[in-house]
CSV table of N, CA and C and ligand atoms in Angstrom, one decimal:
chain,number,residue,atom,x,y,z
K,8,MET,N,-2.1,12.0,20.7
K,8,MET,CA,-2.3,10.7,19.9
K,8,MET,C,-3.3,10.9,18.8
K,9,ARG,N,-3.1,10.2,17.8
K,9,ARG,CA,-4.1,10.3,16.6
K,9,ARG,C,-5.4,9.5,16.9
K,10,THR,N,-6.4,10.0,16.2
K,10,THR,CA,-7.7,9.3,16.3
K,10,THR,C,-7.5,7.9,15.6
K,11,LEU,N,-8.3,7.0,16.0
K,11,LEU,CA,-8.3,5.7,15.4
K,11,LEU,C,-9.5,5.5,14.4
K,12,ASP,N,-10.0,6.7,14.0
K,12,ASP,CA,-11.1,6.7,13.0
K,12,ASP,C,-10.4,6.7,11.6
K,13,PRO,N,-10.5,5.7,10.8
K,13,PRO,CA,-9.8,5.6,9.6
K,13,PRO,C,-10.1,6.8,8.6
K,14,LYS,N,-11.3,7.3,8.7
K,14,LYS,CA,-11.7,8.4,7.8
K,14,LYS,C,-10.9,9.7,8.1
K,15,ILE,N,-10.5,9.9,9.3
K,15,ILE,CA,-9.9,11.2,9.7
K,15,ILE,C,-8.5,10.9,10.3
K,16,PHE,N,-8.0,9.7,10.2
K,16,PHE,CA,-6.7,9.4,10.7
K,16,PHE,C,-5.6,10.3,10.0
K,17,PHE,N,-5.7,10.4,8.7
K,17,PHE,CA,-4.9,11.3,8.0
K,17,PHE,C,-5.6,12.6,7.6
K,18,SER,N,-4.9,13.7,7.8
K,18,SER,CA,-5.6,15.0,7.3
K,18,SER,C,-5.6,15.0,5.8
K,19,ALA,N,-6.4,15.9,5.3
K,19,ALA,CA,-6.5,16.0,3.8
K,19,ALA,C,-5.1,16.2,3.2
K,20,GLU,N,-4.3,17.0,3.8
K,20,GLU,CA,-3.0,17.2,3.3
K,20,GLU,C,-2.1,16.0,3.3
K,21,GLU,N,-2.2,15.2,4.4
K,21,GLU,CA,-1.5,14.0,4.5
K,21,GLU,C,-1.9,12.9,3.5
K,22,SER,N,-3.2,12.8,3.3
K,22,SER,CA,-3.8,11.9,2.3
K,22,SER,C,-3.2,12.3,0.9
K,23,ALA,N,-3.2,13.6,0.7
K,23,ALA,CA,-2.7,14.1,-0.6
K,23,ALA,C,-1.3,13.7,-0.8
K,24,LYS,N,-0.5,13.8,0.2
K,24,LYS,CA,0.9,13.4,0.1
K,24,LYS,C,1.1,11.9,-0.2
K,25,ILE,N,0.3,11.1,0.4
K,25,ILE,CA,0.3,9.7,0.1
K,25,ILE,C,-0.1,9.4,-1.3
K,26,SER,N,-1.2,10.0,-1.8
K,26,SER,CA,-1.7,9.8,-3.1
K,26,SER,C,-0.7,10.3,-4.1
K,27,ASN,N,0.0,11.4,-3.8
K,27,ASN,CA,1.0,11.9,-4.7
K,27,ASN,C,2.2,10.9,-4.8
K,28,ALA,N,2.6,10.3,-3.7
K,28,ALA,CA,3.7,9.3,-3.7
K,28,ALA,C,3.3,8.1,-4.6
K,29,ILE,N,2.0,7.7,-4.5
K,29,ILE,CA,1.5,6.6,-5.4
K,29,ILE,C,1.6,7.1,-6.8
K,30,GLU,N,1.1,8.3,-7.1
K,30,GLU,CA,1.1,8.8,-8.5
K,30,GLU,C,2.5,8.8,-9.1
K,31,GLN,N,3.4,9.3,-8.3
K,31,GLN,CA,4.8,9.3,-8.7
K,31,GLN,C,5.4,7.9,-9.0
K,32,ALA,N,5.1,7.0,-8.1
K,32,ALA,CA,5.6,5.6,-8.3
K,32,ALA,C,5.0,5.0,-9.6
K,33,GLU,N,3.7,5.3,-9.8
K,33,GLU,CA,3.0,4.7,-10.9
K,33,GLU,C,3.4,5.4,-12.3
K,34,LYS,N,4.1,6.5,-12.2
K,34,LYS,CA,4.6,7.1,-13.4
K,34,LYS,C,5.7,6.3,-14.0
K,35,ARG,N,6.3,5.5,-13.2
K,35,ARG,CA,7.4,4.7,-13.6
K,35,ARG,C,7.1,3.2,-13.9
K,36,SER,N,5.9,2.9,-13.6
K,36,SER,CA,5.6,1.4,-13.7
K,36,SER,C,4.1,1.2,-14.0
K,37,SER,N,3.8,0.1,-14.6
K,37,SER,CA,2.4,-0.2,-14.8
K,37,SER,C,1.7,-0.7,-13.6
K,38,GLY,N,2.5,-1.0,-12.5
K,38,GLY,CA,2.0,-1.5,-11.3
K,38,GLY,C,1.0,-0.5,-10.6
K,39,GLU,N,0.2,-1.1,-9.7
K,39,GLU,CA,-0.8,-0.2,-9.0
K,39,GLU,C,-0.6,-0.4,-7.5
K,40,ILE,N,-0.4,0.7,-6.9
K,40,ILE,CA,-0.2,0.7,-5.4
K,40,ILE,C,-1.4,1.4,-4.7
K,41,ARG,N,-1.8,0.8,-3.6
K,41,ARG,CA,-2.9,1.4,-2.9
K,41,ARG,C,-2.6,1.4,-1.4
K,42,VAL,N,-3.3,2.3,-0.6
K,42,VAL,CA,-3.2,2.3,0.8
K,42,VAL,C,-4.6,2.2,1.3
K,43,HIS,N,-4.8,1.3,2.3
K,43,HIS,CA,-6.1,1.1,2.9
K,43,HIS,C,-6.0,1.1,4.4
K,44,LEU,N,-6.9,1.9,5.0
K,44,LEU,CA,-7.0,2.0,6.4
K,44,LEU,C,-8.2,1.3,6.9
K,45,GLN,N,-8.1,0.4,7.8
K,45,GLN,CA,-9.3,-0.3,8.4
K,45,GLN,C,-9.3,0.0,9.9
K,46,LYS,N,-10.5,0.2,10.4
K,46,LYS,CA,-10.6,0.5,11.8
K,46,LYS,C,-10.1,-0.7,12.7
K,47,LYS,N,-10.6,-1.9,12.3
K,47,LYS,CA,-10.2,-3.0,13.2
K,47,LYS,C,-10.4,-4.3,12.3
K,48,SER,N,-9.5,-5.2,12.4
K,48,SER,CA,-9.6,-6.4,11.6
K,48,SER,C,-10.4,-7.4,12.4
K,49,LYS,N,-11.4,-8.1,11.8
K,49,LYS,CA,-12.0,-9.2,12.4
K,49,LYS,C,-11.2,-10.4,12.2
K,50,GLY,N,-10.6,-10.9,13.3
K,50,GLY,CA,-9.7,-12.0,13.2
K,50,GLY,C,-8.3,-11.6,12.7
K,51,ASP,N,-7.7,-12.4,12.0
K,51,ASP,CA,-6.3,-12.3,11.5
K,51,ASP,C,-6.2,-11.1,10.5
K,52,ALA,N,-5.2,-10.2,10.8
K,52,ALA,CA,-5.0,-9.0,10.0
K,52,ALA,C,-4.6,-9.4,8.5
K,53,PHE,N,-3.8,-10.4,8.4
K,53,PHE,CA,-3.4,-10.9,7.1
K,53,PHE,C,-4.6,-11.3,6.2
K,54,GLU,N,-5.5,-12.0,6.9
K,54,GLU,CA,-6.7,-12.5,6.2
K,54,GLU,C,-7.6,-11.3,5.8
K,55,ALA,N,-7.7,-10.3,6.8
K,55,ALA,CA,-8.5,-9.1,6.5
K,55,ALA,C,-7.9,-8.3,5.4
K,56,ALA,N,-6.6,-8.3,5.3
K,56,ALA,CA,-5.9,-7.5,4.2
K,56,ALA,C,-6.2,-8.2,2.8
K,57,LYS,N,-6.2,-9.6,2.9
K,57,LYS,CA,-6.5,-10.3,1.6
K,57,LYS,C,-8.0,-10.0,1.2
K,58,ARG,N,-8.9,-10.0,2.1
K,58,ARG,CA,-10.3,-9.7,1.8
K,58,ARG,C,-10.4,-8.3,1.1
K,59,ILE,N,-9.7,-7.3,1.7
K,59,ILE,CA,-9.8,-6.0,1.2
K,59,ILE,C,-9.1,-5.9,-0.2
K,60,PHE,N,-8.0,-6.6,-0.3
K,60,PHE,CA,-7.3,-6.7,-1.6
K,60,PHE,C,-8.3,-7.0,-2.7
K,61,GLU,N,-9.0,-8.1,-2.4
K,61,GLU,CA,-10.0,-8.6,-3.4
K,61,GLU,C,-11.2,-7.6,-3.6
K,62,LYS,N,-11.6,-7.1,-2.5
K,62,LYS,CA,-12.8,-6.2,-2.5
K,62,LYS,C,-12.6,-4.9,-3.2
K,63,ILE,N,-11.4,-4.3,-3.1
K,63,ILE,CA,-11.1,-3.1,-3.8
K,63,ILE,C,-10.5,-3.3,-5.2
K,64,GLY,N,-10.7,-4.5,-5.7
K,64,GLY,CA,-10.4,-4.8,-7.1
K,64,GLY,C,-8.9,-5.0,-7.4
K,65,MET,N,-8.1,-5.2,-6.4
K,65,MET,CA,-6.7,-5.3,-6.7
K,65,MET,C,-6.2,-6.6,-7.3
K,66,THR,N,-7.1,-7.6,-7.4
K,66,THR,CA,-6.7,-8.8,-8.1
K,66,THR,C,-7.1,-8.7,-9.6
K,67,LYS,N,-7.6,-7.5,-9.9
K,67,LYS,CA,-8.1,-7.4,-11.3
K,67,LYS,C,-7.2,-6.6,-12.2
K,68,THR,N,-6.0,-6.3,-11.8
K,68,THR,CA,-5.0,-5.6,-12.7
K,68,THR,C,-4.6,-6.6,-13.8
K,69,ALA,N,-4.3,-6.0,-15.0
K,69,ALA,CA,-4.0,-6.9,-16.1
K,69,ALA,C,-2.7,-7.8,-15.9
K,70,GLU,N,-1.7,-7.2,-15.2
K,70,GLU,CA,-0.5,-7.9,-15.0
K,70,GLU,C,-0.4,-8.5,-13.6
K,71,ARG,N,-1.4,-8.4,-12.8
K,71,ARG,CA,-1.4,-8.9,-11.4
K,71,ARG,C,-0.3,-8.3,-10.6
K,72,ASN,N,-0.1,-7.0,-10.8
K,72,ASN,CA,1.0,-6.3,-10.1
K,72,ASN,C,0.5,-5.2,-9.2
K,73,GLY,N,-0.5,-5.4,-8.5
K,73,GLY,CA,-1.0,-4.5,-7.4
K,73,GLY,C,-0.3,-4.8,-6.1
K,74,VAL,N,0.0,-3.7,-5.4
K,74,VAL,CA,0.6,-3.8,-4.1
K,74,VAL,C,-0.2,-3.0,-3.1
K,75,LEU,N,-0.6,-3.6,-2.0
K,75,LEU,CA,-1.5,-3.0,-1.0
K,75,LEU,C,-0.7,-2.8,0.3
K,76,PHE,N,-0.8,-1.5,0.8
K,76,PHE,CA,-0.4,-1.2,2.2
K,76,PHE,C,-1.6,-1.2,3.0
K,77,PHE,N,-1.8,-2.1,3.9
K,77,PHE,CA,-3.0,-2.2,4.7
K,77,PHE,C,-2.7,-2.0,6.2
K,78,ILE,N,-3.4,-1.1,6.7
K,78,ILE,CA,-3.2,-0.7,8.2
K,78,ILE,C,-4.5,-1.0,8.9
K,79,SER,N,-4.4,-1.7,10.0
K,79,SER,CA,-5.6,-1.9,10.8
K,79,SER,C,-5.3,-1.2,12.1
K,80,LEU,N,-6.1,-0.1,12.3
K,80,LEU,CA,-5.7,0.9,13.3
K,80,LEU,C,-5.8,0.4,14.8
K,81,GLN,N,-7.0,-0.1,15.1
K,81,GLN,CA,-7.2,-0.4,16.5
K,81,GLN,C,-6.3,-1.6,17.0
K,82,ASP,N,-6.1,-2.5,16.1
K,82,ASP,CA,-5.2,-3.6,16.6
K,82,ASP,C,-3.8,-3.4,16.1
K,83,LYS,N,-3.5,-2.2,15.6
K,83,LYS,CA,-2.1,-1.9,15.3
K,83,LYS,C,-1.4,-2.9,14.4
K,84,GLN,N,-2.0,-3.3,13.3
K,84,GLN,CA,-1.4,-4.2,12.4
K,84,GLN,C,-1.1,-3.6,11.1
K,85,PHE,N,0.0,-4.0,10.5
K,85,PHE,CA,0.3,-3.5,9.2
K,85,PHE,C,0.6,-4.8,8.3
K,86,VAL,N,0.0,-4.8,7.2
K,86,VAL,CA,0.2,-5.9,6.2
K,86,VAL,C,0.6,-5.3,4.9
K,87,LEU,N,1.6,-5.9,4.2
K,87,LEU,CA,2.0,-5.4,2.9
K,87,LEU,C,1.7,-6.6,2.0
K,88,LEU,N,0.9,-6.4,1.0
K,88,LEU,CA,0.5,-7.5,0.1
K,88,LEU,C,0.8,-7.2,-1.3
K,89,GLY,N,1.5,-8.1,-2.0
K,89,GLY,CA,1.7,-7.9,-3.4
K,89,GLY,C,1.0,-9.0,-4.2
K,90,ASP,N,0.4,-8.7,-5.3
K,90,ASP,CA,-0.3,-9.7,-6.1
K,90,ASP,C,0.7,-10.6,-6.7
K,91,LYS,N,0.2,-11.7,-7.3
K,91,LYS,CA,1.1,-12.8,-7.7
K,91,LYS,C,2.1,-12.4,-8.8
K,92,GLY,N,1.7,-11.4,-9.7
K,92,GLY,CA,2.6,-11.0,-10.8
K,92,GLY,C,3.9,-10.4,-10.3
K,93,ILE,N,3.7,-9.6,-9.3
K,93,ILE,CA,4.9,-8.9,-8.7
K,93,ILE,C,5.6,-9.9,-7.6
K,94,ASP,N,4.8,-10.6,-6.9
K,94,ASP,CA,5.3,-11.5,-5.9
K,94,ASP,C,6.3,-12.5,-6.5
K,95,GLU,N,6.0,-13.0,-7.7
K,95,GLU,CA,6.8,-14.0,-8.4
K,95,GLU,C,8.2,-13.4,-8.7
K,96,LYS,N,8.3,-12.1,-8.8
K,96,LYS,CA,9.5,-11.5,-9.4
K,96,LYS,C,10.4,-10.9,-8.3
K,97,VAL,N,9.9,-10.6,-7.2
K,97,VAL,CA,10.8,-10.0,-6.2
K,97,VAL,C,11.5,-11.0,-5.4
K,98,PRO,N,12.7,-10.7,-4.8
K,98,PRO,CA,13.4,-11.6,-3.9
K,98,PRO,C,12.5,-12.0,-2.7
K,99,ALA,N,12.8,-13.1,-2.2
K,99,ALA,CA,11.9,-13.6,-1.1
K,99,ALA,C,11.8,-12.6,0.1
K,100,ASN,N,12.9,-11.9,0.4
K,100,ASN,CA,12.9,-11.0,1.5
K,100,ASN,C,12.4,-9.6,1.2
K,101,PHE,N,12.0,-9.4,0.0
K,101,PHE,CA,11.6,-8.0,-0.4
K,101,PHE,C,10.5,-7.4,0.5
K,102,TRP,N,9.4,-8.2,0.6
K,102,TRP,CA,8.2,-7.6,1.3
K,102,TRP,C,8.6,-7.3,2.8
K,103,GLN,N,9.4,-8.3,3.3
K,103,GLN,CA,9.8,-8.1,4.7
K,103,GLN,C,10.6,-6.9,4.9
K,104,SER,N,11.5,-6.6,3.9
K,104,SER,CA,12.4,-5.5,4.1
K,104,SER,C,11.7,-4.2,4.0
K,105,VAL,N,10.7,-4.1,3.1
K,105,VAL,CA,9.8,-2.9,3.0
K,105,VAL,C,9.0,-2.8,4.3
K,106,LYS,N,8.5,-3.9,4.8
K,106,LYS,CA,7.7,-3.9,6.0
K,106,LYS,C,8.5,-3.3,7.2
K,107,ASP,N,9.7,-3.8,7.3
K,107,ASP,CA,10.6,-3.4,8.4
K,107,ASP,C,10.8,-1.8,8.3
K,108,LEU,N,11.1,-1.4,7.1
K,108,LEU,CA,11.3,0.1,6.9
K,108,LEU,C,10.1,0.9,7.3
K,109,VAL,N,8.9,0.4,6.9
K,109,VAL,CA,7.6,1.1,7.3
K,109,VAL,C,7.4,1.0,8.8
K,110,LEU,N,7.6,-0.1,9.4
K,110,LEU,CA,7.3,-0.3,10.8
K,110,LEU,C,8.2,0.5,11.7
K,111,GLU,N,9.5,0.7,11.2
K,111,GLU,CA,10.4,1.5,12.0
K,111,GLU,C,9.9,2.9,12.1
K,112,LYS,N,9.4,3.4,11.1
K,112,LYS,CA,8.9,4.8,11.1
K,112,LYS,C,7.5,4.9,11.8
K,113,PHE,N,6.7,3.8,11.7
K,113,PHE,CA,5.5,3.8,12.4
K,113,PHE,C,5.7,3.9,13.9
K,114,LYS,N,6.8,3.3,14.4
K,114,LYS,CA,7.1,3.3,15.8
K,114,LYS,C,7.3,4.7,16.3
K,115,GLU,N,7.9,5.5,15.4
K,115,GLU,CA,8.1,6.9,15.7
K,115,GLU,C,6.9,7.8,15.4
K,116,GLU,N,5.8,7.1,15.0
K,116,GLU,CA,4.5,7.8,14.6
K,116,GLU,C,4.7,8.7,13.4
K,117,LYS,N,5.7,8.3,12.6
K,117,LYS,CA,5.8,9.1,11.3
K,117,LYS,C,5.1,8.3,10.2
K,118,TYR,N,3.7,8.3,10.3
K,118,TYR,CA,2.9,7.5,9.4
K,118,TYR,C,3.0,7.8,8.0
K,119,VAL,N,3.0,9.1,7.7
K,119,VAL,CA,3.0,9.5,6.3
K,119,VAL,C,4.4,9.2,5.7
K,120,GLU,N,5.4,9.6,6.4
K,120,GLU,CA,6.8,9.4,6.0
K,120,GLU,C,7.0,7.9,5.7
K,121,ALA,N,6.5,7.1,6.6
K,121,ALA,CA,6.6,5.6,6.5
K,121,ALA,C,6.0,5.1,5.2
K,122,LEU,N,4.8,5.5,5.0
K,122,LEU,CA,4.1,5.0,3.8
K,122,LEU,C,4.7,5.5,2.5
K,123,VAL,N,5.1,6.8,2.6
K,123,VAL,CA,5.8,7.4,1.4
K,123,VAL,C,7.1,6.6,1.0
K,124,ALA,N,7.9,6.3,2.1
K,124,ALA,CA,9.1,5.6,1.9
K,124,ALA,C,8.8,4.1,1.4
K,125,GLY,N,7.8,3.5,1.9
K,125,GLY,CA,7.4,2.2,1.5
K,125,GLY,C,6.9,2.2,0.1
K,126,ILE,N,6.1,3.2,-0.3
K,126,ILE,CA,5.6,3.3,-1.6
K,126,ILE,C,6.7,3.5,-2.6
K,127,GLU,N,7.7,4.3,-2.2
K,127,GLU,CA,8.8,4.5,-3.1
K,127,GLU,C,9.6,3.2,-3.4
K,128,GLU,N,9.8,2.5,-2.3
K,128,GLU,CA,10.6,1.2,-2.5
K,128,GLU,C,9.8,0.3,-3.4
K,129,CYS,N,8.5,0.1,-3.2
K,129,CYS,CA,7.7,-0.8,-4.0
K,129,CYS,C,7.7,-0.2,-5.4
K,130,GLY,N,7.6,1.1,-5.6
K,130,GLY,CA,7.6,1.7,-6.9
K,130,GLY,C,8.9,1.4,-7.7
K,131,LYS,N,10.0,1.4,-7.0
K,131,LYS,CA,11.3,1.0,-7.7
K,131,LYS,C,11.2,-0.4,-8.2
K,132,LYS,N,10.8,-1.3,-7.3
K,132,LYS,CA,10.7,-2.7,-7.7
K,132,LYS,C,9.7,-2.9,-8.8
K,133,LEU,N,8.6,-2.3,-8.7
K,133,LEU,CA,7.6,-2.4,-9.8
K,133,LEU,C,8.2,-1.9,-11.1
K,134,ALA,N,8.9,-0.8,-11.0
K,134,ALA,CA,9.5,-0.2,-12.3
K,134,ALA,C,10.5,-1.1,-12.9
K,135,ASP,N,11.3,-1.9,-12.1
K,135,ASP,CA,12.2,-2.8,-12.6
K,135,ASP,C,11.5,-3.9,-13.4
K,136,HIS,N,10.4,-4.4,-12.8
K,136,HIS,CA,9.8,-5.6,-13.4
K,136,HIS,C,8.6,-5.3,-14.3
K,137,PHE,N,8.0,-4.1,-14.1
K,137,PHE,CA,6.8,-3.8,-14.9
K,137,PHE,C,7.0,-2.3,-15.3
K,138,PRO,N,7.9,-2.1,-16.3
K,138,PRO,CA,8.1,-0.7,-16.6
K,138,PRO,C,6.9,0.0,-17.2
K,139,TYR,N,6.9,1.3,-17.0
K,139,TYR,CA,5.7,2.1,-17.5
K,139,TYR,C,5.5,1.9,-19.0
K,140,GLN,N,4.3,1.8,-19.4
K,140,GLN,CA,3.9,1.6,-20.8
K,140,GLN,C,3.3,2.9,-21.3
K,141,LYS,N,3.6,3.2,-22.5
K,141,LYS,CA,3.0,4.5,-23.0
K,141,LYS,C,1.5,4.6,-22.9
K,142,ASN,N,0.9,3.5,-23.1
K,142,ASN,CA,-0.6,3.5,-23.0
K,142,ASN,C,-1.1,3.1,-21.6
K,143,ASP,N,-0.3,3.3,-20.6
K,143,ASP,CA,-0.6,2.9,-19.3
K,143,ASP,C,-1.9,3.5,-18.8
K,144,GLN,N,-2.7,2.7,-18.1
K,144,GLN,CA,-3.9,3.3,-17.5
K,144,GLN,C,-3.8,3.2,-16.0
K,145,ASP,N,-4.4,4.2,-15.4
K,145,ASP,CA,-4.4,4.2,-13.9
K,145,ASP,C,-5.6,3.2,-13.6
K,146,GLU,N,-5.2,1.9,-13.4
K,146,GLU,CA,-6.3,0.9,-13.3
K,146,GLU,C,-7.0,1.0,-11.9
K,147,LEU,N,-6.3,1.5,-10.9
K,147,LEU,CA,-7.0,1.7,-9.6
K,147,LEU,C,-6.6,3.0,-9.0
K,148,SER,N,-7.6,3.6,-8.4
K,148,SER,CA,-7.5,5.0,-7.8
K,148,SER,C,-6.2,5.1,-6.9
K,149,ASN,N,-5.6,6.3,-6.9
K,149,ASN,CA,-4.5,6.5,-6.0
K,149,ASN,C,-4.9,7.0,-4.6
K,150,GLU,N,-6.2,7.2,-4.4
K,150,GLU,CA,-6.7,7.8,-3.2
K,150,GLU,C,-6.6,6.7,-2.1
K,151,VAL,N,-6.3,7.1,-0.9
K,151,VAL,CA,-6.4,6.2,0.3
K,151,VAL,C,-7.8,5.8,0.5
K,152,THR,N,-8.0,4.5,0.7
K,152,THR,CA,-9.4,4.0,1.0
K,152,THR,C,-9.5,3.5,2.5
K,153,TYR,N,-10.8,3.4,2.9
K,153,TYR,CA,-11.1,3.2,4.3
K,153,TYR,C,-12.2,2.1,4.5
K,154,SER,N,-12.2,1.5,5.6
K,154,SER,CA,-13.3,0.7,6.0
K,154,SER,C,-13.3,0.5,7.5
O,229,CA,CA1,-1.1,1.9,-14.0
O,230,CA,CA1,-3.2,3.9,-9.4
């Protein structure tokens, strides 16, 4: 079984794989994707994810097109949050469909594979609605964050 310490939940190699998937997705879109691991949510995981979203600057992208993959380890919660720019454009069932895809692989403990697949799906949608701009900036780091 994996440790539930967010700092070492993923090996360096696994973290690099995740960051790389984010980097690839962001090469096609102005959107910003992040992955955050939290040890435990105080109260509702969705509310905890919203607080992190704000705290790590995800509401500050120019086009409000940040997408957060939030995992709360001890309480085994996964939340997928898209900022309002992207949320307005995707079909109503989009987030749930990505969430289902990720959770299916989580059940098999394929955490990296799950996130990479989810990131790719979100990357495609972001590319459709927020195509990459020549002067694109990496507004938010692609590294996995922790709390
Ligand atoms: Ca960007
Ligand atoms: Ca980024």
